[in-house]
CSV table of C-alpha atoms in Angstrom, one decimal:
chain,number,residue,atom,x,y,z
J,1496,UNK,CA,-23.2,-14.0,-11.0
J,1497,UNK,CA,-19.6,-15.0,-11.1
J,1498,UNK,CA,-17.0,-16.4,-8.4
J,1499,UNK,CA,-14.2,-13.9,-7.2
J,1500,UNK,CA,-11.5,-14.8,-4.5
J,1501,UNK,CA,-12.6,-12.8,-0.8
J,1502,UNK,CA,-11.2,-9.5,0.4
J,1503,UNK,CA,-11.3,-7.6,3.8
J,1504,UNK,CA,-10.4,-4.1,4.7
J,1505,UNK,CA,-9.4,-4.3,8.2
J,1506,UNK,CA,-8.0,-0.7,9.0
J,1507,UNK,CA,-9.5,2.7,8.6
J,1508,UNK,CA,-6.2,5.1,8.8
J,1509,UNK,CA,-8.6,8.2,9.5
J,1510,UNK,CA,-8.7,6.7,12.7
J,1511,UNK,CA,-5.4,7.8,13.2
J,1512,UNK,CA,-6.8,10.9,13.7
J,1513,UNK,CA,-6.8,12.1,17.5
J,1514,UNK,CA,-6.9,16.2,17.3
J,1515,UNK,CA,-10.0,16.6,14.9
J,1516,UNK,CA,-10.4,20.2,15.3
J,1517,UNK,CA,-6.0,20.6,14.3
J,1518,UNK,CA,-6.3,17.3,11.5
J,1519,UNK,CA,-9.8,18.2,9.9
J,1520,UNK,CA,-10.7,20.8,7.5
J,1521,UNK,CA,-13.3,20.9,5.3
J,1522,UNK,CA,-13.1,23.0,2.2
J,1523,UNK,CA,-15.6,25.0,1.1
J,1524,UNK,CA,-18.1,24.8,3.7
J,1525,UNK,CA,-20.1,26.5,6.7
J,1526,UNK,CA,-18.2,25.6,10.0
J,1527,UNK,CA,-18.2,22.0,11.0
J,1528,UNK,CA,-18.4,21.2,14.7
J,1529,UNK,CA,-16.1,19.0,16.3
J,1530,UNK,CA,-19.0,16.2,16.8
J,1531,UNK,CA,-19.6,15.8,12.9
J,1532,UNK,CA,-15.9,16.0,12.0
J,1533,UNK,CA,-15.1,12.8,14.6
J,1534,UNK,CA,-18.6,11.4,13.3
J,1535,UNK,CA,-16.8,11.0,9.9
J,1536,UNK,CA,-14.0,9.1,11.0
J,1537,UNK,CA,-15.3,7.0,13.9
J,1538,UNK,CA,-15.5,3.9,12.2
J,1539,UNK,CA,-19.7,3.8,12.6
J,1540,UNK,CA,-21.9,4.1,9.8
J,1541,UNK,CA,-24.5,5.0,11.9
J,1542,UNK,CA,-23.3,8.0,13.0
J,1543,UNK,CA,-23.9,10.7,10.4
J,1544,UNK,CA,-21.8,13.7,9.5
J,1545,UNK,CA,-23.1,16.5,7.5
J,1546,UNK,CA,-22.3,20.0,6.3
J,1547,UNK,CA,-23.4,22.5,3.6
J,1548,UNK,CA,-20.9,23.7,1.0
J,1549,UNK,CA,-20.5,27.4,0.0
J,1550,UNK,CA,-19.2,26.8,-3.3
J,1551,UNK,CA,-17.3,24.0,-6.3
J,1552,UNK,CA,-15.0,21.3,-4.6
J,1553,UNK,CA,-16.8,20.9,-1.1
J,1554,UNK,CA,-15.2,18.4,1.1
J,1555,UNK,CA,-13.1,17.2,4.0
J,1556,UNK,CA,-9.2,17.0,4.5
J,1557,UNK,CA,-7.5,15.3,6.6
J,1558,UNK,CA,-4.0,14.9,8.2
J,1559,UNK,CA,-3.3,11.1,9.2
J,1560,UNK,CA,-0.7,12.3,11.5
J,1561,UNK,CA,2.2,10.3,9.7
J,1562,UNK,CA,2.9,8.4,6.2
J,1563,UNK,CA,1.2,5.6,6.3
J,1564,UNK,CA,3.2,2.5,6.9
J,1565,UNK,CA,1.5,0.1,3.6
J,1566,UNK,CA,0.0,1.3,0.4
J,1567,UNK,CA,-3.6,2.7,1.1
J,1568,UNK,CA,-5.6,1.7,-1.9
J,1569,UNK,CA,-9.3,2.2,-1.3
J,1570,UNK,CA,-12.0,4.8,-0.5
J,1571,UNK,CA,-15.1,3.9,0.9
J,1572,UNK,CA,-18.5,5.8,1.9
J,1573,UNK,CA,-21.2,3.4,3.5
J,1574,UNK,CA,-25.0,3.5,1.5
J,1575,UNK,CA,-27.4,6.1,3.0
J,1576,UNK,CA,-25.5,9.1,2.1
J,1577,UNK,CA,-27.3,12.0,1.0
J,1578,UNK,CA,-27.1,15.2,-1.4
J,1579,UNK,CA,-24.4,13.5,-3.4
J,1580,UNK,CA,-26.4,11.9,-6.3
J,1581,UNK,CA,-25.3,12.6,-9.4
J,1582,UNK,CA,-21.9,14.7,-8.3
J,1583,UNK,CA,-18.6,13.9,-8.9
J,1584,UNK,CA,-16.1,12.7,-6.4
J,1585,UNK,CA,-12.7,12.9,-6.2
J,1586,UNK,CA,-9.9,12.0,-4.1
J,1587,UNK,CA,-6.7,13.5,-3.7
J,1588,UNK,CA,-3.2,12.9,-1.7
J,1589,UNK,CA,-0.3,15.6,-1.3
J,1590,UNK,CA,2.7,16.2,0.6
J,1591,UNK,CA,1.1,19.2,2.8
J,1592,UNK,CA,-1.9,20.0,4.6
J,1593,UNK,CA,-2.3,23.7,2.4
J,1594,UNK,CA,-2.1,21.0,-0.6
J,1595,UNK,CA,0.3,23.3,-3.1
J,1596,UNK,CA,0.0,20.5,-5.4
J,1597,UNK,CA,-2.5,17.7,-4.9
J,1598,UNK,CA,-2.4,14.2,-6.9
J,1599,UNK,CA,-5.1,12.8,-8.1
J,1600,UNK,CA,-5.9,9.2,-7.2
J,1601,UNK,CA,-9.7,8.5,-7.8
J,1602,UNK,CA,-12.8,10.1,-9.6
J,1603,UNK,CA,-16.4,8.5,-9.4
J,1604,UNK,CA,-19.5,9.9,-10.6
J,1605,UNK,CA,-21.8,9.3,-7.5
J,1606,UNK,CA,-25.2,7.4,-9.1
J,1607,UNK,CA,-27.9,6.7,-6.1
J,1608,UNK,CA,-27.2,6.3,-2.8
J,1609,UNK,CA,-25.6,2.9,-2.5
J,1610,UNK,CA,-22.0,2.1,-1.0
J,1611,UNK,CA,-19.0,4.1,-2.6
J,1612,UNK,CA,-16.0,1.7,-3.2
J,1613,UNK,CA,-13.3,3.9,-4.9
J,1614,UNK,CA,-10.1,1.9,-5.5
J,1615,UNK,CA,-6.9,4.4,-5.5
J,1616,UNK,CA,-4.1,4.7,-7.9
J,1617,UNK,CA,-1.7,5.2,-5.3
J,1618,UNK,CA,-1.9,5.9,-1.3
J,1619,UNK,CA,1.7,6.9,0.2
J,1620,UNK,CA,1.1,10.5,1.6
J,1621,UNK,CA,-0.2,12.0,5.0
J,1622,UNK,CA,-2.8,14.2,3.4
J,1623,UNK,CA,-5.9,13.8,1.8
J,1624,UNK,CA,-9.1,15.1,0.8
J,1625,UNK,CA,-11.9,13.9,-1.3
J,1626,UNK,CA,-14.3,16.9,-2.5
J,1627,UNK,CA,-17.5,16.9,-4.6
J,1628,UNK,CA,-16.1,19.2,-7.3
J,1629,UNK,CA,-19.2,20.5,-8.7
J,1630,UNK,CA,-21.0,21.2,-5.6
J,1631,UNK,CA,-22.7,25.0,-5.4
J,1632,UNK,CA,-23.2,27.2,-2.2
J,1633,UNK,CA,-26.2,25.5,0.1
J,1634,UNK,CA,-26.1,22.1,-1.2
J,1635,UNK,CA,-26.3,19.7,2.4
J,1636,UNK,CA,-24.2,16.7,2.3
J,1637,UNK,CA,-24.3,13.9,5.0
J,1638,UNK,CA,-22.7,10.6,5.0
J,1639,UNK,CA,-22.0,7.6,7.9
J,1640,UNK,CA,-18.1,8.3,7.3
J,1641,UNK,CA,-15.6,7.5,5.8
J,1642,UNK,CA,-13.2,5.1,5.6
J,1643,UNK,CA,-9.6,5.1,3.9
J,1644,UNK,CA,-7.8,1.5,3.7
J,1645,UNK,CA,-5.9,-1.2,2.4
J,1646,UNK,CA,-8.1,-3.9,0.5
J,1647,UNK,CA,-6.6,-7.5,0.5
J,1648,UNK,CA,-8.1,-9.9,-1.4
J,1649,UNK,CA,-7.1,-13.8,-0.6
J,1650,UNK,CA,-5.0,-15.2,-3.4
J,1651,UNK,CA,-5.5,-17.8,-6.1
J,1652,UNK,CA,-4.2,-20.4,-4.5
J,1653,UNK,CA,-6.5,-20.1,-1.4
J,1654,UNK,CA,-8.9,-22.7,-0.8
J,1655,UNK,CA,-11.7,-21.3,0.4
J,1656,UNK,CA,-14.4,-24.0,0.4
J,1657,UNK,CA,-17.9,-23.7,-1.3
J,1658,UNK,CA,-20.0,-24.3,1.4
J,1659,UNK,CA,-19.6,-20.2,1.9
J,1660,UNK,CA,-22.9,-18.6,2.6
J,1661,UNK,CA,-24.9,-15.3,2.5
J,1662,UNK,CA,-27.8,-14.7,4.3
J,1663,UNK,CA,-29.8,-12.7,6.4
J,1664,UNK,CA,-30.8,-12.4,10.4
J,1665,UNK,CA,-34.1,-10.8,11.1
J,1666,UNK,CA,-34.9,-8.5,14.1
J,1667,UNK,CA,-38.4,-9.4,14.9
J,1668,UNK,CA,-39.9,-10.0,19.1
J,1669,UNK,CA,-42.2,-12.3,18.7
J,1670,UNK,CA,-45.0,-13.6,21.1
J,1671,UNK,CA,-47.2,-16.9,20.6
J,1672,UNK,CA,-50.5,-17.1,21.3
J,1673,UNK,CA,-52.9,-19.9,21.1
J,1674,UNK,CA,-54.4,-18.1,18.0
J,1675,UNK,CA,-51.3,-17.3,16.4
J,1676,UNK,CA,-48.2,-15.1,16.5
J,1677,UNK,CA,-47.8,-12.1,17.2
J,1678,UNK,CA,-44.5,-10.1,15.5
J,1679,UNK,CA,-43.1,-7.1,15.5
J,1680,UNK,CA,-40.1,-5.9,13.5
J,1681,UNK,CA,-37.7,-3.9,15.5
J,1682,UNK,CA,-35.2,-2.9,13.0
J,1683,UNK,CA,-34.1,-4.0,9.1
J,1684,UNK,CA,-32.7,-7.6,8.7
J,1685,UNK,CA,-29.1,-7.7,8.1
J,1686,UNK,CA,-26.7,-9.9,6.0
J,1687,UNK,CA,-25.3,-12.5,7.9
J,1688,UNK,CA,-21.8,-14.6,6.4
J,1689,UNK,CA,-19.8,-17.5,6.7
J,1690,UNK,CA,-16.7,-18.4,5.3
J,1691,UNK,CA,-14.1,-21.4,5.3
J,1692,UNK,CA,-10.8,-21.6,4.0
J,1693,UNK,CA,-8.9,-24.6,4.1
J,1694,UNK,CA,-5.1,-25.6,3.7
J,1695,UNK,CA,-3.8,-22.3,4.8
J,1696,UNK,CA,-0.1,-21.8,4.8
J,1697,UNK,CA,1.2,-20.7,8.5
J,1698,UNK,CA,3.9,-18.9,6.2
J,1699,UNK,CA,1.6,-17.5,3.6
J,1700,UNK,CA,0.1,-14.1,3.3
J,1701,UNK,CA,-3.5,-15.3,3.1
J,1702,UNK,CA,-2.7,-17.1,6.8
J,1703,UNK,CA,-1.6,-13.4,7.7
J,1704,UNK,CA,-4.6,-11.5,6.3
J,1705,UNK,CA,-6.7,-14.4,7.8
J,1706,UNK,CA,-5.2,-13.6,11.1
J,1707,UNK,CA,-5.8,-10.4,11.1
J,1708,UNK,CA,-9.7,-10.6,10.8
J,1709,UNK,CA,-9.5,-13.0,13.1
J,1710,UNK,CA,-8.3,-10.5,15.7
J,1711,UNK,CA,-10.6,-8.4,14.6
J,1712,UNK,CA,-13.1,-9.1,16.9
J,1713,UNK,CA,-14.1,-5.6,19.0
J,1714,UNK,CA,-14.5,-3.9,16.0
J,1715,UNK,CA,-15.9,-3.7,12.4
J,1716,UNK,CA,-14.2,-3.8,8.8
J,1717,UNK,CA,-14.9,-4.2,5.2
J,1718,UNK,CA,-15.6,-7.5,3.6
J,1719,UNK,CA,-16.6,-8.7,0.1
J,1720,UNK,CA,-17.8,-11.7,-0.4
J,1721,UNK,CA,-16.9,-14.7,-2.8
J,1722,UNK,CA,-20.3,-14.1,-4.8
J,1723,UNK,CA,-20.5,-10.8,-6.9
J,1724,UNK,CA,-24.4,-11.4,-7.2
J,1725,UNK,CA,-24.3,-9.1,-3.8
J,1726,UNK,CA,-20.9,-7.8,-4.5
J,1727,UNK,CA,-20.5,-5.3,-1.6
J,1728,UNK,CA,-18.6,-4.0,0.4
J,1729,UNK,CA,-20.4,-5.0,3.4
J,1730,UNK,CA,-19.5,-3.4,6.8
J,1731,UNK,CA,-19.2,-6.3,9.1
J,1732,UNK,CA,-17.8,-8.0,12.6
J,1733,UNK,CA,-17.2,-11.5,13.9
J,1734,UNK,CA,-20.7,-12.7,15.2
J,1735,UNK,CA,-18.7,-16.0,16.5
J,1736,UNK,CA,-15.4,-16.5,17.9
J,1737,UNK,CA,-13.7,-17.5,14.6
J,1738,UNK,CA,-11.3,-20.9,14.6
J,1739,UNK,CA,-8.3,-22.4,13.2
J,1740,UNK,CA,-7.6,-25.4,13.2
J,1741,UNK,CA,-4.3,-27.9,12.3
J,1742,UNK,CA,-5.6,-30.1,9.6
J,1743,UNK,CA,-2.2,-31.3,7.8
J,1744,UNK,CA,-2.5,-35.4,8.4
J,1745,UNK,CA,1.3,-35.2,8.9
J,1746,UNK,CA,2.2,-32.6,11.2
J,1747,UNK,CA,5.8,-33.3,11.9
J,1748,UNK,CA,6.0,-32.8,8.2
J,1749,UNK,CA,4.5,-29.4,7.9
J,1750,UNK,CA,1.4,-27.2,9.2
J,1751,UNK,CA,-1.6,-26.4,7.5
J,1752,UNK,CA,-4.6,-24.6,9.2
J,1753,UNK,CA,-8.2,-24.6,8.7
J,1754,UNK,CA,-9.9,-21.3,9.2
J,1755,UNK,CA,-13.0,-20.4,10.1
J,1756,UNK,CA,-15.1,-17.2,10.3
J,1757,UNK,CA,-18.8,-16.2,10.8
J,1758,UNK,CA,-19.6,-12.3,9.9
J,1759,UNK,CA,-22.9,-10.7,10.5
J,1760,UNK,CA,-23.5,-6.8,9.0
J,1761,UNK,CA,-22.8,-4.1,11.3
J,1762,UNK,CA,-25.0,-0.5,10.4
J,1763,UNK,CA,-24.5,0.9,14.0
């Protein structure tokens, strides 16, 4: 398809959230249990939340706890989710937790049941809520969280080098025979990454956002790759210890890094 510079999410600010049962509502719904509400904010995809509306605008709100120190600007709601085809989403962002007058900062008709990716219009207050506006009483939604961000995309000027690559890691035990092979698959392949990005300013924002996913290692974030013909976002972590490297020829002159990162998808 066509070339676009890479992006990470690193943080989710739901996971702000410590007091789920005080900082979690959910409109328009049956009582949610405690274990669903922290399943939607737990920074898993594999752990599912679900719930069954009672009438229009069905959803979850949440109180981050404070305003969030940067601009949130994304909304995102891993593949597998269910009940939601064909419904529309929206996102809103207020002042209070009774939301006497909500903004709103994103609308998506949901098509399927592949990764949401909603990019905000703005992201500067403590409460939210996203609701599925024309839900009716005893529809069931489930979803592997959610997660509310800041997407960074490197800049222009970053070289990121074209030896990039997108592929996959199978799951398969395997015993040889002297007839054959015998395989079994244990679970679904998943995407496997690499990226390289060279000349990287120690004083530069891309060396900052580079850092950051670099100490990102315990944990899983958003990534979308250079190539848009599998555009993403792909949940991932570090599979390798990542590396930088000095690669200026003149170092008493100035500093320029060379950084390194292998990713491999993350659906626990």
């Amino acid at each position: 398809m066509t070339y676009r510079q890479p992006a990470f999410m690193i943080s989710n600010a739901f996971s702000a959230i410590t007091d789920v049962a005080n900082q979690m509502k959910y409109n328009q719904s049956d009582p949610v249990s405690n274990s669903e509400r922290r399943n939607m904010i737990d920074g898993r995809s594999g752990s599912v939340s679900s719930w069954t509306a009672t009438s229009t605008g069905s959803g979850p709100r949440f109180d981050l706890g404070s305003v969030p120190p940067t601009e949130l600007n994304r909304l995102i709601i891993p593949s597998g989710h269910a009940g939601m085809e064909g419904k529309t989403l929206r996102v809103y962002q207020d002042t209070s937790f009774s939301y006497p007058s909500p903004t709103l900062v994103a609308t998506s008709v949901i098509s399927g049941s592949e990764v949401i990716d909603l990019s905000l219009s703005s992201g500067d207050e403590q409460y939210w809520i996203w609701q599925i506006v024309d839900s009716v009483a005893s529809d069931v939604y489930s979803v592997g969280g959610s997660w509310l961000g800041t997407y960074e995309q490197l800049s222009t000027a970053s070289a990121v080098q074209p030896e990039f690559s997108n592929g996959w890691i199978d799951q398969v035990l395997e015993t040889e025979f002297p007839s054959g092979i015998a395989s079994i698959e244990l679970a679904s392949p998943r995407r496997t990454f690499s990226l390289q990005v060279r000349d990287v300013d120690p004083a530069s924002s891309d060396y900052a956002l580079l850092d950051q996913v670099m100490q990102a290692r315990g944990r899983s974030f958003w990534y979308w790759p250079p190539d848009t013909t599998d555009a993403g976002p792909y949940l991932v972590r570090l599979s390798k210890r990542s590396a930088r490297r000095q690669e200026f020829s003149v170092p008493s002159i100035g500093l320029r890094y060379r950084m390194s990162f292998e990713f491999v998808e993350d659906n626990l």
